[in-house]
Structure formats: C-alpha cells, structure tokens
Amino acid sequence: MMAEQWKNVKGFEGHYQVSDLGRIRSVEKIVMQYNPQLNKKVPVKYNGRVIKTEVMKDGYRRATLSVGNVQHRIPVHRIVAETFIPNDDNKPHVHHKNHTRHDNRLANLEWVTPIENETYKWAEKQPKIQAISPDGSVSEYFTQMECVRSLKINRNGVRRCLVGETESYKGYRFSYITPTK
C-alpha cells in the first residue's frame, strides 16, 4: 500500500496541504504572538492537524481555509484537482468518476468540460447495460453504442436481447441494470 501523498494547497502554501486521499491539513508553524505578561511578541508553535470538512446541501464536501482574518470556503474536490491533476485543456469542471460527491480521492476525480459533465450526469441516471460473455465474465456499459463498440458486435442483436425478443446474441446475454439512486 502506498503512503498518502501530501502537497501544498495552491494559494495557501505554508498554511495548508491536501492529500491524494482528499484530506486537508493545516501545516505546523511558528507564529509570533503578543504576550501581555512579557509585553512583547514571542514565538508560539501551532501543530498541524487534519481539518474537518463540511457536507454542503448538494452533497459536496468543502473546507474552510483561513489566512489572517480571511476565510475561504472551497469545495474539496476542486482543491484536490487543482493541486494534483494537470489541466492542460483548461477544462472548468471536476467530475467524480464514481458519481459519489463526497469521495474526493485523486483516483476518483478528473477535469471535464461542461458538456462532458452534463453527459455524465445524464448517464448516471440511465440504466446501464450488463453483458455476460460466453465464458461467464460480466461487463457493464453506459450505452448500447459503448457496448457494441467494445464487443465489436451488431447493435440490433444487442437491442433484440434488451427488449426480450431473443435470449442471447453471439453467445452474449444482455440486460439492463437499473441505477440504485
């Protein structure tokens, strides 16, 4: 098992770090604070710790990052993506591959265009297609076209199985899987 990887949060270097598992921590630091008993500023050590995040109404997690007296509330998935994932095509949205909004692991995130993001939202509401091969292995597809292209078979054969006209096509059995959401 690989160790959790931490990087500085862009714009908050020296204050906060984010991990590839989607956790955020404050950084250990020494700050000069006024001590009224000594009537001067003295160094005070602050230990770094993983900070709590909150779940917003839409299901996304956000973190409150403070520098000075200014608080910034930022969705955790954006912090992870901006820190770890190159965005050479300048895509504006971050997509959760498993459609679980609070799963902010690096492996679950990718940059997408607005059209790609809407396509994923639509696809997650649609029933998937399950294909059982002649040897019994199971595959799932978001669309008939994806299934047909992947298996290199005729679309009408798949359709006939899905509507119940035939039980199998070229040894494959096809059925719809209804989303649980």
Coordinates of N, CA, C and O in Angstrom, one line a residue:
M1 N 0.8 -1.2 0.0 CA 0.0 0.0 0.0 C 0.9 1.2 0.0 O 1.8 1.4 0.8
M2 N 0.6 2.2 -0.9 CA 1.3 3.4 -1.0 C 1.0 4.4 0.1 O -0.2 4.4 0.6
A3 N 1.9 5.2 0.6 CA 1.7 6.1 1.6 C 0.9 7.3 1.0 O 1.0 7.6 -0.2
E4 N 0.1 7.9 1.9 CA -0.7 9.1 1.5 C 0.3 10.2 1.1 O 1.2 10.5 1.8
Q5 N 0.0 10.8 -0.1 CA 0.9 11.8 -0.6 C 0.3 13.2 -0.3 O -0.9 13.5 -0.6
W6 N 1.1 14.1 0.3 CA 0.6 15.5 0.6 C 1.3 16.5 -0.2 O 2.5 16.4 -0.5
K7 N 0.5 17.5 -0.7 CA 1.1 18.7 -1.4 C 0.5 19.9 -0.9 O -0.6 19.9 -0.4
N8 N 1.2 21.0 -1.0 CA 0.7 22.3 -0.6 C -0.5 22.7 -1.4 O -0.5 22.5 -2.6
V9 N -1.5 23.3 -0.8 CA -2.7 23.8 -1.5 C -2.2 25.1 -2.2 O -1.7 26.0 -1.5
K10 N -2.5 25.2 -3.5 CA -2.2 26.4 -4.3 C -2.9 27.6 -3.7 O -4.1 27.6 -3.4
G11 N -2.1 28.7 -3.5 CA -2.6 29.9 -2.9 C -2.6 29.9 -1.3 O -2.8 30.9 -0.7
F12 N -2.3 28.7 -0.8 CA -2.2 28.6 0.7 C -1.0 27.9 1.1 O -0.9 27.3 2.2
E13 N 0.1 28.0 0.3 CA 1.4 27.4 0.6 C 1.9 27.9 2.0 O 1.7 29.0 2.4
G14 N 2.4 26.9 2.8 CA 2.9 27.2 4.1 C 1.7 27.3 5.2 O 2.0 27.5 6.4
H15 N 0.5 27.1 4.7 CA -0.6 27.1 5.7 C -1.4 25.8 5.6 O -1.8 25.3 6.7
Y16 N -1.7 25.3 4.4 CA -2.5 24.1 4.3 C -1.9 23.1 3.2 O -1.3 23.6 2.2
Q17 N -2.1 21.8 3.4 CA -1.8 20.8 2.5 C -3.0 19.9 2.2 O -3.9 19.8 3.0
V18 N -3.0 19.3 1.0 CA -4.1 18.4 0.6 C -3.4 17.1 0.2 O -2.3 17.0 -0.3
S19 N -4.1 16.0 0.5 CA -3.6 14.7 0.2 C -4.3 14.1 -1.0 O -5.4 14.5 -1.4
D20 N -3.7 13.0 -1.6 CA -4.3 12.3 -2.7 C -5.5 11.5 -2.3 O -6.3 11.0 -3.1
L21 N -5.8 11.4 -1.0 CA -7.0 10.8 -0.5 C -8.1 11.8 -0.2 O -9.1 11.4 0.3
G22 N -7.8 13.1 -0.5 CA -8.9 14.1 -0.3 C -8.9 14.7 1.1 O -9.9 15.3 1.4
R23 N -7.9 14.5 1.9 CA -7.9 15.1 3.2 C -7.1 16.4 3.2 O -6.1 16.5 2.4
I24 N -7.4 17.3 4.1 CA -6.7 18.6 4.1 C -6.2 18.8 5.5 O -6.9 18.5 6.5
R25 N -5.0 19.3 5.6 CA -4.4 19.5 7.0 C -3.8 20.9 7.0 O -3.3 21.4 6.0
S26 N -3.8 21.5 8.2 CA -3.0 22.7 8.4 C -1.6 22.3 8.6 O -1.3 21.2 9.0
V27 N -0.7 23.2 8.3 CA 0.8 22.9 8.4 C 1.3 23.4 9.8 O 0.9 24.4 10.3
E28 N 2.2 22.6 10.3 CA 2.9 23.0 11.6 C 3.6 24.3 11.3 O 4.3 24.4 10.3
K29 N 3.5 25.3 12.2 CA 4.2 26.5 12.0 C 4.4 27.2 13.3 O 3.8 26.9 14.4
I30 N 5.3 28.2 13.3 CA 5.6 29.0 14.5 C 5.2 30.4 14.1 O 5.6 31.0 13.1
V31 N 4.4 31.0 15.0 CA 3.8 32.3 14.7 C 4.2 33.2 15.9 O 4.2 32.8 17.1
M32 N 4.6 34.5 15.6 CA 4.9 35.5 16.6 C 3.6 36.0 17.1 O 2.8 36.6 16.4
Q33 N 3.3 35.9 18.5 CA 2.1 36.4 19.1 C 2.5 37.3 20.3 O 3.5 37.0 21.0
Y34 N 1.7 38.3 20.5 CA 1.9 39.2 21.6 C 1.6 38.5 22.9 O 0.5 37.9 23.1
N35 N 2.5 38.6 23.9 CA 2.3 38.0 25.2 C 2.2 39.2 26.2 O 3.2 39.9 26.4
P36 N 1.0 39.5 26.7 CA 0.9 40.7 27.6 C 1.7 40.6 28.9 O 2.1 41.6 29.4
Q37 N 2.0 39.4 29.4 CA 2.8 39.3 30.6 C 4.2 39.7 30.4 O 4.8 40.3 31.3
L38 N 4.7 39.4 29.2 CA 6.1 39.8 28.8 C 6.1 41.1 28.1 O 7.2 41.7 27.9
N39 N 4.9 41.6 27.7 CA 4.8 42.9 26.9 C 5.7 42.9 25.7 O 6.3 43.8 25.3
K40 N 5.7 41.7 25.0 CA 6.4 41.6 23.7 C 5.8 40.4 22.9 O 5.1 39.5 23.5
K41 N 6.2 40.3 21.7 CA 5.8 39.2 20.9 C 6.8 38.0 21.1 O 8.0 38.2 21.2
V42 N 6.2 36.8 21.2 CA 7.0 35.6 21.4 C 6.6 34.5 20.4 O 5.5 34.5 19.9
P43 N 7.5 33.6 20.1 CA 7.1 32.6 19.1 C 6.2 31.5 19.8 O 6.4 31.1 20.9
V44 N 5.1 31.2 19.1 CA 4.2 30.2 19.5 C 4.1 29.1 18.4 O 3.8 29.4 17.3
K45 N 4.2 27.9 18.9 CA 4.1 26.8 17.9 C 2.7 26.3 17.8 O 2.0 26.0 18.7
Y46 N 2.3 26.1 16.5 CA 1.0 25.5 16.2 C 1.2 24.2 15.5 O 1.9 24.2 14.5
N47 N 0.7 23.1 16.0 CA 0.8 21.8 15.4 C -0.2 21.7 14.2 O -1.3 22.2 14.3
G48 N 0.3 21.1 13.2 CA -0.6 20.8 12.0 C -1.6 19.7 12.4 O -1.3 18.8 13.2
R49 N -2.8 19.8 11.8 CA -3.7 18.7 12.0 C -4.7 18.6 10.8 O -4.8 19.6 10.0
V50 N -5.3 17.4 10.6 CA -6.3 17.3 9.6 C -7.5 18.1 10.0 O -8.0 18.0 11.1
I51 N -8.0 18.9 9.1 CA -9.1 19.7 9.4 C -10.4 19.1 9.0 O -10.4 18.2 8.1
K52 N -11.5 19.4 9.7 CA -12.8 18.9 9.4 C -13.3 19.6 8.2 O -13.1 20.8 8.0
T53 N -14.1 18.9 7.4 CA -14.8 19.4 6.3 C -16.3 19.3 6.5 O -16.7 18.6 7.4
E54 N -17.0 20.1 5.8 CA -18.5 20.0 6.0 C -19.1 19.6 4.7 O -18.6 19.8 3.6
V55 N -20.3 18.9 4.8 CA -21.0 18.5 3.6 C -22.0 19.6 3.3 O -22.8 20.0 4.1
M56 N -22.0 20.1 2.1 CA -22.9 21.1 1.6 C -24.2 20.5 1.3 O -24.3 19.2 1.1
K57 N -25.3 21.3 1.1 CA -26.6 20.7 0.7 C -26.6 19.9 -0.5 O -27.4 18.9 -0.6
D58 N -25.7 20.2 -1.5 CA -25.7 19.4 -2.7 C -24.8 18.1 -2.6 O -24.7 17.4 -3.6
G59 N -24.3 17.8 -1.4 CA -23.6 16.6 -1.2 C -22.1 16.7 -1.4 O -21.3 15.8 -1.0
Y60 N -21.6 17.8 -1.9 CA -20.1 18.0 -2.0 C -19.5 18.4 -0.6 O -20.2 19.1 0.2
R61 N -18.3 18.1 -0.4 CA -17.6 18.5 0.8 C -16.8 19.8 0.6 O -16.3 20.0 -0.5
R62 N -16.8 20.7 1.6 CA -16.0 21.9 1.4 C -15.2 22.1 2.7 O -15.5 21.6 3.8
A63 N -14.0 22.8 2.5 CA -13.1 23.1 3.6 C -13.1 24.6 3.8 O -13.2 25.3 2.8
T64 N -12.9 25.0 5.0 CA -12.8 26.4 5.3 C -11.3 26.6 5.6 O -10.8 26.1 6.6
L65 N -10.6 27.4 4.7 CA -9.2 27.7 4.8 C -9.1 29.1 5.2 O -9.6 30.0 4.6
S66 N -8.3 29.4 6.3 CA -8.2 30.8 6.8 C -6.7 31.2 6.7 O -5.8 30.4 7.1
V67 N -6.5 32.4 6.3 CA -5.2 33.0 6.3 C -5.4 34.4 6.8 O -6.2 35.2 6.2
G68 N -4.8 34.8 7.9 CA -5.0 36.0 8.5 C -6.5 36.0 9.1 O -6.9 35.0 9.7
N69 N -7.2 37.0 8.8 CA -8.6 37.0 9.2 C -9.6 36.7 8.1 O -10.8 37.0 8.2
V70 N -9.1 36.2 7.0 CA -9.9 36.0 5.8 C -10.2 34.5 5.7 O -9.3 33.7 5.7
Q71 N -11.5 34.1 5.6 CA -11.9 32.7 5.4 C -12.3 32.4 4.0 O -12.9 33.2 3.4
H72 N -11.8 31.3 3.5 CA -12.2 30.9 2.1 C -12.8 29.5 2.2 O -12.2 28.6 2.8
R73 N -14.1 29.4 1.7 CA -14.8 28.1 1.7 C -14.7 27.5 0.3 O -15.2 28.1 -0.6
I74 N -14.0 26.4 0.2 CA -13.6 25.8 -1.1 C -14.0 24.4 -1.2 O -13.7 23.6 -0.2
P75 N -14.7 23.9 -2.2 CA -15.0 22.5 -2.4 C -13.7 21.7 -2.4 O -12.8 22.0 -3.1
V76 N -13.7 20.6 -1.6 CA -12.5 19.8 -1.5 C -12.1 19.2 -2.9 O -10.9 19.1 -3.2
H77 N -13.1 18.8 -3.7 CA -12.7 18.2 -5.0 C -12.0 19.1 -5.9 O -11.1 18.7 -6.6
R78 N -12.3 20.4 -5.8 CA -11.5 21.4 -6.6 C -10.1 21.6 -6.0 O -9.2 21.7 -6.8
I79 N -10.0 21.6 -4.7 CA -8.6 21.7 -4.1 C -7.8 20.5 -4.6 O -6.6 20.7 -5.0
V80 N -8.3 19.3 -4.5 CA -7.5 18.1 -4.9 C -7.2 18.2 -6.4 O -6.0 18.0 -6.8
A81 N -8.2 18.5 -7.2 CA -7.9 18.6 -8.7 C -6.9 19.6 -9.0 O -6.0 19.4 -9.8
E82 N -7.1 20.8 -8.5 CA -6.1 21.9 -8.8 C -4.7 21.6 -8.3 O -3.8 22.1 -8.9
T83 N -4.6 20.8 -7.3 CA -3.3 20.5 -6.7 C -2.6 19.4 -7.4 O -1.4 19.4 -7.7
F84 N -3.4 18.3 -7.8 CA -2.8 17.1 -8.3 C -2.9 16.8 -9.8 O -2.2 16.1 -10.4
I85 N -4.0 17.3 -10.4 CA -4.3 17.0 -11.8 C -4.0 18.1 -12.7 O -4.6 19.2 -12.7
P86 N -3.1 17.8 -13.7 CA -2.8 18.9 -14.7 C -4.1 19.2 -15.5 O -4.9 18.2 -15.8
N87 N -4.3 20.4 -15.9 CA -5.5 20.8 -16.6 C -5.1 21.6 -17.9 O -5.4 22.7 -18.1
D88 N -4.3 20.9 -18.7 CA -3.7 21.5 -19.9 C -4.8 22.0 -20.9 O -4.6 22.9 -21.6
D89 N -6.0 21.3 -20.9 CA -7.0 21.8 -21.8 C -7.9 22.8 -21.2 O -8.9 23.2 -21.8
N90 N -7.6 23.3 -20.0 CA -8.3 24.3 -19.3 C -9.8 24.0 -19.1 O -10.7 24.8 -19.3
K91 N -10.1 22.7 -18.7 CA -11.5 22.3 -18.5 C -12.0 22.8 -17.2 O -11.2 22.7 -16.2
P92 N -13.2 23.4 -17.1 CA -13.6 24.1 -15.9 C -14.2 23.3 -14.8 O -14.4 23.8 -13.7
H93 N -14.7 22.0 -15.1 CA -15.4 21.3 -14.1 C -14.6 20.1 -13.6 O -13.8 19.5 -14.4
V94 N -14.8 19.6 -12.4 CA -14.2 18.4 -11.8 C -15.3 17.4 -11.7 O -16.4 17.6 -11.1
H95 N -15.1 16.2 -12.3 CA -16.1 15.1 -12.3 C -15.6 14.0 -11.3 O -14.5 13.7 -11.3
H96 N -16.6 13.5 -10.5 CA -16.4 12.4 -9.6 C -16.7 11.1 -10.5 O -17.8 10.9 -10.8
K97 N -15.7 10.3 -10.8 CA -15.9 9.2 -11.7 C -16.9 8.2 -11.2 O -17.6 7.6 -12.0
N98 N -16.9 8.0 -9.9 CA -17.9 7.0 -9.3 C -19.2 7.7 -8.9 O -20.1 7.0 -8.3
H99 N -19.4 8.9 -9.3 CA -20.6 9.7 -9.0 C -20.9 9.9 -7.5 O -22.1 10.2 -7.2
T100 N -19.9 9.7 -6.7 CA -20.1 9.9 -5.2 C -19.5 11.2 -4.9 O -18.2 11.3 -4.9
R101 N -20.3 12.2 -4.6 CA -19.8 13.6 -4.5 C -18.9 13.8 -3.3 O -18.1 14.7 -3.3
H102 N -19.0 13.0 -2.3 CA -18.1 13.2 -1.1 C -16.8 12.3 -1.2 O -16.0 12.4 -0.3
D103 N -16.6 11.6 -2.3 CA -15.4 10.8 -2.5 C -14.4 11.6 -3.3 O -14.4 11.7 -4.5
N104 N -13.5 12.3 -2.5 CA -12.6 13.2 -3.1 C -11.2 12.7 -3.3 O -10.2 13.4 -3.4
R105 N -11.0 11.4 -3.4 CA -9.7 10.8 -3.7 C -9.3 11.2 -5.1 O -10.1 11.3 -6.0
L106 N -8.0 11.4 -5.3 CA -7.4 11.7 -6.6 C -7.8 10.7 -7.7 O -8.2 11.2 -8.8
A107 N -7.8 9.5 -7.4 CA -8.2 8.4 -8.3 C -9.6 8.6 -8.8 O -10.0 8.0 -9.9
N108 N -10.5 9.3 -8.1 CA -11.9 9.4 -8.4 C -12.2 10.7 -9.2 O -13.4 10.9 -9.5
L109 N -11.2 11.6 -9.4 CA -11.5 12.9 -10.0 C -10.9 13.1 -11.4 O -9.8 12.5 -11.6
E110 N -11.5 13.9 -12.2 CA -11.0 14.2 -13.5 C -11.5 15.6 -13.9 O -12.6 15.9 -13.5
W111 N -10.8 16.3 -14.7 CA -11.3 17.6 -15.3 C -12.2 17.2 -16.5 O -11.8 16.4 -17.3
V112 N -13.3 18.0 -16.6 CA -14.2 17.8 -17.7 C -14.7 19.1 -18.2 O -14.7 20.1 -17.5
T113 N -15.3 19.1 -19.4 CA -15.9 20.3 -20.0 C -17.4 20.3 -19.5 O -17.8 19.3 -18.9
P114 N -18.1 21.4 -19.6 CA -19.5 21.4 -19.2 C -20.3 20.4 -19.9 O -21.2 19.7 -19.3
I115 N -20.1 20.1 -21.2 CA -20.8 19.1 -21.9 C -20.5 17.7 -21.4 O -21.4 16.9 -21.2
E116 N -19.2 17.4 -21.1 CA -18.9 16.1 -20.6 C -19.5 16.0 -19.2 O -20.1 14.9 -18.9
N117 N -19.6 17.0 -18.4 CA -20.2 16.9 -17.1 C -21.7 16.6 -17.2 O -22.2 15.8 -16.4
E118 N -22.4 17.3 -18.1 CA -23.8 17.0 -18.3 C -24.0 15.6 -18.8 O -25.0 15.0 -18.4
T119 N -23.2 15.1 -19.7 CA -23.3 13.8 -20.2 C -23.2 12.8 -19.1 O -23.9 11.8 -19.0
Y120 N -22.2 13.0 -18.2 CA -22.0 12.1 -17.1 C -23.3 12.1 -16.1 O -23.7 11.1 -15.6
K121 N -23.8 13.3 -15.9 CA -25.0 13.4 -15.0 C -26.2 12.7 -15.7 O -26.9 12.0 -15.0
W122 N -26.3 12.8 -17.0 CA -27.4 12.1 -17.7 C -27.1 10.6 -17.6 O -28.0 9.8 -17.3
A123 N -25.9 10.2 -17.8 CA -25.6 8.7 -17.9 C -25.8 8.1 -16.5 O -26.2 6.9 -16.5
E124 N -25.5 8.8 -15.4 CA -25.7 8.1 -14.1 C -27.1 7.8 -13.8 O -27.4 7.0 -13.0
K125 N -28.1 8.5 -14.4 CA -29.5 8.3 -14.2 C -30.1 7.3 -15.1 O -31.2 6.8 -14.9
Q126 N -29.3 6.9 -16.1 CA -29.8 5.9 -17.1 C -29.4 4.5 -16.6 O -28.4 4.3 -16.0
P127 N -30.2 3.5 -17.0 CA -29.9 2.1 -16.7 C -28.6 1.7 -17.5 O -28.5 2.1 -18.7
K128 N -27.7 1.0 -16.9 CA -26.6 0.5 -17.6 C -26.9 -0.8 -18.3 O -27.9 -1.4 -18.0
I129 N -26.1 -1.2 -19.2 CA -26.3 -2.5 -19.9 C -25.2 -3.4 -19.3 O -24.1 -3.1 -19.3
Q130 N -25.7 -4.6 -19.0 CA -24.9 -5.7 -18.5 C -24.7 -6.7 -19.6 O -25.7 -7.1 -20.2
A131 N -23.5 -7.1 -19.9 CA -23.2 -8.1 -20.9 C -22.5 -9.3 -20.2 O -21.5 -9.1 -19.5
I132 N -23.1 -10.5 -20.3 CA -22.5 -11.7 -19.8 C -21.9 -12.5 -21.0 O -22.7 -12.9 -21.9
S133 N -20.6 -12.6 -21.0 CA -20.0 -13.3 -22.2 C -20.2 -14.8 -22.1 O -20.6 -15.3 -21.1
P134 N -19.9 -15.5 -23.2 CA -20.0 -16.9 -23.2 C -19.2 -17.6 -22.1 O -19.6 -18.7 -21.6
D135 N -18.1 -17.0 -21.7 CA -17.3 -17.7 -20.6 C -17.8 -17.3 -19.2 O -17.2 -17.6 -18.2
G136 N -18.8 -16.4 -19.2 CA -19.4 -16.0 -17.9 C -18.9 -14.7 -17.3 O -19.4 -14.3 -16.2
S137 N -17.9 -14.1 -17.9 CA -17.5 -12.8 -17.4 C -18.5 -11.7 -17.6 O -19.2 -11.7 -18.6
V138 N -18.6 -10.8 -16.7 CA -19.6 -9.7 -16.7 C -19.0 -8.4 -17.0 O -18.0 -8.0 -16.4
S139 N -19.6 -7.6 -17.9 CA -19.1 -6.3 -18.2 C -20.4 -5.3 -18.2 O -21.5 -5.8 -18.4
E140 N -20.1 -4.1 -17.8 CA -21.2 -3.1 -17.7 C -20.8 -1.9 -18.7 O -19.7 -1.5 -18.8
Y141 N -21.9 -1.4 -19.3 CA -21.7 -0.3 -20.3 C -22.8 0.8 -20.0 O -23.9 0.5 -19.6
F142 N -22.4 2.1 -20.3 CA -23.4 3.2 -20.1 C -24.4 3.2 -21.2 O -25.5 3.7 -21.0
T143 N -23.9 2.9 -22.4 CA -24.8 3.0 -23.6 C -24.7 1.7 -24.4 O -23.7 1.0 -24.4
Q144 N -25.7 1.5 -25.3 CA -25.7 0.4 -26.3 C -24.5 0.6 -27.2 O -23.8 -0.3 -27.6
M145 N -24.3 1.9 -27.6 CA -23.2 2.1 -28.5 C -21.8 1.8 -27.9 O -21.0 1.2 -28.6
E146 N -21.6 2.1 -26.6 CA -20.4 1.7 -26.0 C -20.2 0.2 -25.9 O -19.1 -0.3 -26.2
C147 N -21.3 -0.5 -25.7 CA -21.3 -2.0 -25.6 C -21.0 -2.5 -27.0 O -20.1 -3.4 -27.1
V148 N -21.6 -2.1 -28.0 CA -21.4 -2.6 -29.4 C -20.0 -2.3 -29.8 O -19.3 -3.2 -30.4
R149 N -19.5 -1.2 -29.6 CA -18.1 -0.8 -30.0 C -17.1 -1.7 -29.2 O -16.1 -2.1 -29.8
S150 N -17.3 -1.8 -27.9 CA -16.4 -2.6 -27.1 C -16.3 -4.1 -27.5 O -15.3 -4.7 -27.6
L151 N -17.5 -4.7 -27.8 CA -17.6 -6.1 -28.1 C -17.5 -6.4 -29.6 O -17.4 -7.5 -30.0
K152 N -17.5 -5.3 -30.4 CA -17.4 -5.4 -31.9 C -18.5 -6.4 -32.4 O -18.2 -7.3 -33.1
I153 N -19.8 -6.0 -32.0 CA -20.9 -6.8 -32.5 C -22.0 -5.9 -33.0 O -21.9 -4.7 -32.8
N154 N -23.0 -6.5 -33.6 CA -24.1 -5.8 -34.2 C -25.1 -5.2 -33.2 O -25.5 -5.8 -32.2
R155 N -25.4 -3.9 -33.4 CA -26.3 -3.2 -32.5 C -27.7 -3.8 -32.4 O -28.3 -3.9 -31.3
N156 N -28.2 -4.3 -33.5 CA -29.6 -4.8 -33.5 C -29.6 -6.1 -32.7 O -30.7 -6.4 -32.1
G157 N -28.6 -6.9 -32.7 CA -28.5 -8.1 -31.9 C -28.6 -7.8 -30.4 O -29.3 -8.5 -29.6
V158 N -27.9 -6.8 -30.0 CA -27.9 -6.3 -28.6 C -29.3 -5.8 -28.2 O -29.9 -6.2 -27.2
R159 N -29.9 -5.0 -29.1 CA -31.2 -4.4 -28.9 C -32.3 -5.5 -28.7 O -33.1 -5.5 -27.8
R160 N -32.2 -6.5 -29.6 CA -33.2 -7.6 -29.5 C -33.1 -8.4 -28.2 O -34.2 -8.8 -27.6
C161 N -31.9 -8.5 -27.6 CA -31.8 -9.1 -26.3 C -32.4 -8.2 -25.2 O -33.1 -8.7 -24.3
L162 N -32.1 -6.9 -25.3 CA -32.6 -6.0 -24.3 C -34.1 -5.8 -24.3 O -34.7 -5.6 -23.2
V163 N -34.8 -6.0 -25.4 CA -36.2 -5.9 -25.4 C -36.9 -7.2 -25.3 O -38.1 -7.3 -25.3
G164 N -36.1 -8.3 -25.1 CA -36.7 -9.6 -24.9 C -37.1 -10.4 -26.1 O -37.8 -11.4 -25.9
E165 N -36.7 -10.0 -27.3 CA -37.0 -10.7 -28.5 C -36.2 -12.0 -28.6 O -36.6 -13.0 -29.2
T166 N -35.0 -12.0 -28.0 CA -34.1 -13.2 -28.0 C -33.4 -13.2 -26.7 O -33.2 -12.2 -26.1
E167 N -32.9 -14.4 -26.4 CA -32.2 -14.6 -25.1 C -30.8 -14.2 -25.1 O -30.2 -13.7 -24.2
S168 N -30.1 -14.5 -26.3 CA -28.7 -14.2 -26.4 C -28.4 -13.8 -27.8 O -29.1 -14.1 -28.8
Y169 N -27.2 -13.2 -28.0 CA -26.7 -12.9 -29.3 C -25.2 -13.1 -29.3 O -24.4 -12.6 -28.5
K170 N -24.7 -14.0 -30.3 CA -23.3 -14.4 -30.4 C -22.8 -14.9 -29.1 O -21.6 -14.6 -28.7
G171 N -23.6 -15.6 -28.3 CA -23.2 -16.2 -27.0 C -23.3 -15.2 -25.8 O -23.2 -15.6 -24.7
Y172 N -23.5 -14.0 -26.1 CA -23.7 -13.0 -25.0 C -25.1 -12.9 -24.6 O -26.0 -13.0 -25.4
R173 N -25.3 -12.6 -23.3 CA -26.7 -12.3 -22.8 C -26.6 -10.9 -22.3 O -25.6 -10.4 -21.6
F174 N -27.6 -10.1 -22.6 CA -27.7 -8.6 -22.3 C -28.9 -8.3 -21.5 O -30.0 -8.9 -21.7
S175 N -28.7 -7.4 -20.5 CA -29.8 -7.0 -19.7 C -29.5 -5.6 -19.2 O -28.4 -5.1 -19.2
Y176 N -30.6 -4.9 -18.8 CA -30.4 -3.5 -18.2 C -30.2 -3.7 -16.7 O -30.8 -4.6 -16.0
I177 N -29.4 -2.8 -16.1 CA -29.2 -2.7 -14.7 C -29.7 -1.4 -14.3 O -29.3 -0.3 -14.7
T178 N -30.7 -1.3 -13.4 CA -31.4 -0.1 -13.0 C -30.5 0.6 -12.0 O -30.0 0.0 -11.1
P179 N -30.3 1.9 -12.2 CA -29.5 2.6 -11.2 C -30.1 2.6 -9.8 O -31.4 2.6 -9.7
T180 N -29.3 2.6 -8.7 CA -29.8 2.5 -7.4 C -30.2 3.8 -6.8 O -30.8 3.9 -5.8
K181 N -29.7 4.9 -7.5 CA -30.0 6.3 -7.0 C -31.4 6.7 -7.3 O -32.0 6.4 -8.2

